[in-house]
PDB file of C-alpha atoms in Angstrom:
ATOM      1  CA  UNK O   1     -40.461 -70.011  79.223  1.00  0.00           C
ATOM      2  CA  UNK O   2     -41.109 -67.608  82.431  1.00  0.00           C
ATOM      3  CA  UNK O   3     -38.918 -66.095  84.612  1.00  0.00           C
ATOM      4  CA  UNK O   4     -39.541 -64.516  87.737  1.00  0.00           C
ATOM      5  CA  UNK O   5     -36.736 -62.249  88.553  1.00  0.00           C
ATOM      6  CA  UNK O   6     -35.319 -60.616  91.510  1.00  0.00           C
ATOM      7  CA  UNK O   7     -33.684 -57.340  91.410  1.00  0.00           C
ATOM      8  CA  UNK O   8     -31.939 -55.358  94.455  1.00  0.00           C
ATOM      9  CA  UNK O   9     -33.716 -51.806  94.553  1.00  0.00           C
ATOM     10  CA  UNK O  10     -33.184 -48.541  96.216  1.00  0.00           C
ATOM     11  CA  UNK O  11     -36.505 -46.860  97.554  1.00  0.00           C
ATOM     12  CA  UNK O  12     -39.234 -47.361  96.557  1.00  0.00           C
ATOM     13  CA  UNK O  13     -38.397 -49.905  93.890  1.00  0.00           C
ATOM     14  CA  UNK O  14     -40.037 -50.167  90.644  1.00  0.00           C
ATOM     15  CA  UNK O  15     -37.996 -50.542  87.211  1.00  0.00           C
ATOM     16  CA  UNK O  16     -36.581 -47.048  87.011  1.00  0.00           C
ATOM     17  CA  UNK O  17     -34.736 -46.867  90.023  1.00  0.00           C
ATOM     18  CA  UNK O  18     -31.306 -47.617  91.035  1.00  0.00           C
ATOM     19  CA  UNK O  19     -30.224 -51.014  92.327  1.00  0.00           C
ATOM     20  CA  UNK O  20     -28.934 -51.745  95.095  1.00  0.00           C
ATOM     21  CA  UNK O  21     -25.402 -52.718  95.636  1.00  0.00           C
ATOM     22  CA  UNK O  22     -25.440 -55.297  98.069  1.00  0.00           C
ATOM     23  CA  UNK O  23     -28.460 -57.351  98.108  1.00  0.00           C
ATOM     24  CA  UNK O  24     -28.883 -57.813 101.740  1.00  0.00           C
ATOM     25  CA  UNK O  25     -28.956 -54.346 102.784  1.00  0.00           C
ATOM     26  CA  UNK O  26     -31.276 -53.360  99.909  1.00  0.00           C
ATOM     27  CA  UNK O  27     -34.747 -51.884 100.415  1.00  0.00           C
ATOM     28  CA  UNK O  28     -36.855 -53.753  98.465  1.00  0.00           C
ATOM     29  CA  UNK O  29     -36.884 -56.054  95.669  1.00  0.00           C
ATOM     30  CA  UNK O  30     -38.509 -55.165  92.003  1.00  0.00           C
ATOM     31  CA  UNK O  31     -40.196 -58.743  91.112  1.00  0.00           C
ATOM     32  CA  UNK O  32     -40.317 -58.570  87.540  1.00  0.00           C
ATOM     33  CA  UNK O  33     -42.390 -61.365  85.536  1.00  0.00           C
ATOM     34  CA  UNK O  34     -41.003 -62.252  82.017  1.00  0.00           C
ATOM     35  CA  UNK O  35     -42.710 -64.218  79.508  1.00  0.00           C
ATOM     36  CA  UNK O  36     -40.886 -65.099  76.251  1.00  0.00           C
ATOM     37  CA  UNK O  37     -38.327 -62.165  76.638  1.00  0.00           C
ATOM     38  CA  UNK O  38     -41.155 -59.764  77.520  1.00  0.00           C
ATOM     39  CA  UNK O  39     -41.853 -58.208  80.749  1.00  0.00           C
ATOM     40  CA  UNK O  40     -45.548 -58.782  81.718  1.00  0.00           C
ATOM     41  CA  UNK O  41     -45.453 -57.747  85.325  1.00  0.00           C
ATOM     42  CA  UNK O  42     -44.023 -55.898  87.906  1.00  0.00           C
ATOM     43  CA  UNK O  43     -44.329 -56.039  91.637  1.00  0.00           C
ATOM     44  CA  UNK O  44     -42.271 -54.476  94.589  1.00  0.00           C
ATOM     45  CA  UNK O  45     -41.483 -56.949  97.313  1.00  0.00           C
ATOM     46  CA  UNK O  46     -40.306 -54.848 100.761  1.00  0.00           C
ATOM     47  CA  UNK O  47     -37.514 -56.795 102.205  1.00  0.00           C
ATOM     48  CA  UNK O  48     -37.725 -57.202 105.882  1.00  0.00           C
ATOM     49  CA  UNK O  49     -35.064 -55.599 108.541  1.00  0.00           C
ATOM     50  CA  UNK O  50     -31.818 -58.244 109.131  1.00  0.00           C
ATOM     51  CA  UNK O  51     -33.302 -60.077 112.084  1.00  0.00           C
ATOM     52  CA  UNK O  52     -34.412 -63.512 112.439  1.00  0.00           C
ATOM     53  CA  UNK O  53     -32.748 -65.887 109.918  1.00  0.00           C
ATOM     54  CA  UNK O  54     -30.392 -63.323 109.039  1.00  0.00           C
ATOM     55  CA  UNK O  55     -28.436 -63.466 105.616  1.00  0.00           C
ATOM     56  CA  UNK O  56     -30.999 -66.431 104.693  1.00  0.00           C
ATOM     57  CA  UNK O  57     -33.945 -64.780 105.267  1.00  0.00           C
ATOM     58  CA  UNK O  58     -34.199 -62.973 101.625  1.00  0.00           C
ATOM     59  CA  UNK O  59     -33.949 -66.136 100.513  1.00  0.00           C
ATOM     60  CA  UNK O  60     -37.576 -67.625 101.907  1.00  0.00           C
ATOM     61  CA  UNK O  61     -39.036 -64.337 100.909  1.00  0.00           C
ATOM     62  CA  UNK O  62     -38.294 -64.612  97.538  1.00  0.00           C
ATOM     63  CA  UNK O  63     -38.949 -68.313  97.117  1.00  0.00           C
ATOM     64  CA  UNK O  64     -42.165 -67.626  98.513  1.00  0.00           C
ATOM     65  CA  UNK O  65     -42.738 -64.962  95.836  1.00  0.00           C
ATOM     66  CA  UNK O  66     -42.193 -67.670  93.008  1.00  0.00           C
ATOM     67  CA  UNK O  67     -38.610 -66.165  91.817  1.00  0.00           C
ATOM     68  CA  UNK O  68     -36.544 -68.177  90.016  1.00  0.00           C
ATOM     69  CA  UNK O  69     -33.846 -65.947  89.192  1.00  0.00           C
ATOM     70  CA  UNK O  70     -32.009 -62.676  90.645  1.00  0.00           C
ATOM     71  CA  UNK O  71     -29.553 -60.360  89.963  1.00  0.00           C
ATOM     72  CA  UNK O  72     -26.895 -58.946  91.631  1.00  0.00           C
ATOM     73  CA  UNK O  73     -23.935 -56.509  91.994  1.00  0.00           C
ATOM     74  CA  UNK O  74     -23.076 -58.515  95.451  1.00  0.00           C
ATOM     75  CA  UNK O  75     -23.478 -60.904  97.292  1.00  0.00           C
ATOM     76  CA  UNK O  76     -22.259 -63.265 100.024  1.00  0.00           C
ATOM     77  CA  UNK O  77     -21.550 -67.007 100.179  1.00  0.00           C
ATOM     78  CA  UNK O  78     -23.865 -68.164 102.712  1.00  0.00           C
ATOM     79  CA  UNK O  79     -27.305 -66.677 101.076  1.00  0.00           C
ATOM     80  CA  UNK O  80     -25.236 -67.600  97.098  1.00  0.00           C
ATOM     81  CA  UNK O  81     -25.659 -70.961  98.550  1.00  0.00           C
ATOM     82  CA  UNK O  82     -29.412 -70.443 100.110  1.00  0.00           C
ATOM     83  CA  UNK O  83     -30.495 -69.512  96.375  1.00  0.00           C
ATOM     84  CA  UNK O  84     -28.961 -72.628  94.613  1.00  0.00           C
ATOM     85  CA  UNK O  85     -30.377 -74.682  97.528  1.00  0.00           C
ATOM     86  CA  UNK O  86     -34.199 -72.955  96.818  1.00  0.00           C
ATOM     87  CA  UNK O  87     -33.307 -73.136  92.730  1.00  0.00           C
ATOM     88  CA  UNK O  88     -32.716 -69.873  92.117  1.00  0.00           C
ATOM     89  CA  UNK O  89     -30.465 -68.726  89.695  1.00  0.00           C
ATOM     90  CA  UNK O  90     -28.414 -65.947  90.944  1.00  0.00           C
ATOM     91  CA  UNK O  91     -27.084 -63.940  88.016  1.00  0.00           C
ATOM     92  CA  UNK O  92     -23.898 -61.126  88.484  1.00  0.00           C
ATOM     93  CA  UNK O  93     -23.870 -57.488  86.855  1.00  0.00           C
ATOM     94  CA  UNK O  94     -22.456 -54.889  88.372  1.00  0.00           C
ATOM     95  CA  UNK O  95     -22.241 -52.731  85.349  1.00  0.00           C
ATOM     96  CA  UNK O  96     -26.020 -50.913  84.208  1.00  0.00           C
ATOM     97  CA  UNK O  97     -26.925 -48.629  87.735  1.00  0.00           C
ATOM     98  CA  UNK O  98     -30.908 -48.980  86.422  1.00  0.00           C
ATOM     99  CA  UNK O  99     -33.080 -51.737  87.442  1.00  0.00           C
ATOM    100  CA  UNK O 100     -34.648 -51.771  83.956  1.00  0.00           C
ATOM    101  CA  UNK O 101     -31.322 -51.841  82.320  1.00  0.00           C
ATOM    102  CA  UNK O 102     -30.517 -55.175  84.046  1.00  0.00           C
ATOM    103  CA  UNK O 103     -33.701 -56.861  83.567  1.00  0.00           C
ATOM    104  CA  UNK O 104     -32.791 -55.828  79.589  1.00  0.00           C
ATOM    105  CA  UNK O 105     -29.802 -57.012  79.833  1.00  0.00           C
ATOM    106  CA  UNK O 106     -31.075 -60.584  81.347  1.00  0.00           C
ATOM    107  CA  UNK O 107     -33.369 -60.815  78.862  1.00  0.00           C
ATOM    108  CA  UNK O 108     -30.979 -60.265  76.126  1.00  0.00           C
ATOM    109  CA  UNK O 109     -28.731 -62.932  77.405  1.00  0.00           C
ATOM    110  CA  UNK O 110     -26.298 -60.782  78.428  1.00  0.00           C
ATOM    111  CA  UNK O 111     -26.242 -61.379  82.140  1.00  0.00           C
ATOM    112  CA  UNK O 112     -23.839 -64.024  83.344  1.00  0.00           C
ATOM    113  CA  UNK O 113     -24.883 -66.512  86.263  1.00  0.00           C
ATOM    114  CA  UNK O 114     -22.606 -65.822  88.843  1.00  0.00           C
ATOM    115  CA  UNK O 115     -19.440 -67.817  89.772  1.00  0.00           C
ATOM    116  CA  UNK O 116     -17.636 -68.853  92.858  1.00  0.00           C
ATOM    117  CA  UNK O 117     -15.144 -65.939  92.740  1.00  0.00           C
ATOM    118  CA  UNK O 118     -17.620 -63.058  92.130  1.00  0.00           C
ATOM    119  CA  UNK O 119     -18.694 -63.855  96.076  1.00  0.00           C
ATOM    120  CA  UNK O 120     -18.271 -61.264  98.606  1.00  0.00           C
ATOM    121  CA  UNK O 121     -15.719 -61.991 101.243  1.00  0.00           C
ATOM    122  CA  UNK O 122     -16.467 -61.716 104.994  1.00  0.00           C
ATOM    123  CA  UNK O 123     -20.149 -61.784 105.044  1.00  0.00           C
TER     124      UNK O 123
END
């Protein structure tokens, strides 16, 4: 199968940069394309300044992209929800800094999907 995942970057994105902590406030997103546990593509997606739509709005950007999974080290309730609603699968790590080392780690299966309780409070 493919999977189109999401990751959180710093800068200018790409796989060997850091990710981003908290995926609303992040600066972009590396969109990385995996085909049978291979990575066959890799795109940078800019993520727009919090305005209209607010926590939701990452989530129309990166259905429009085609993603169908993400990764994060945070994340709030409200957009948690947004993803499941869009069918993305929002997975938790917030263990390997790299982007590269997470998108390893997903493929390896070693990436849980995240769970009520990993939710950031008060956003």
């Amino acid at each position: 199968g493919t999977i189109v995942l999401a990751v959180p970057s710093n800068g200018e994105g790409g796989m060997d940069v850091e990710r981003s902590g908290h995926f609303g406030h992040c600066d972009c997103f590396t969109v990385v394309d995996i085909a049978e546990g291979a990575v066959t593509g890799v795109r940078i997606v800019a993520n727009p300044p919090q305005g209209a739509g607010g926590c939701l709005r990452p989530v129309q950007l990166l259905a429009g992209e085609g993603v169908t999974a993400l990764v994060v080290a945070g994340i709030g309730g409200r957009p948690l929800a947004g993803f499941n609603d869009a069918g993305i699968t929002v997975y938790f790590d917030n263990e390997r800094p790299m982007v590269s080392d997470a998108v390893a780690a997903l493929i390896a299966g070693e990436v849980a999907i995240i769970e009520p309780g990993d939710v950031c409070g008060g956003h």
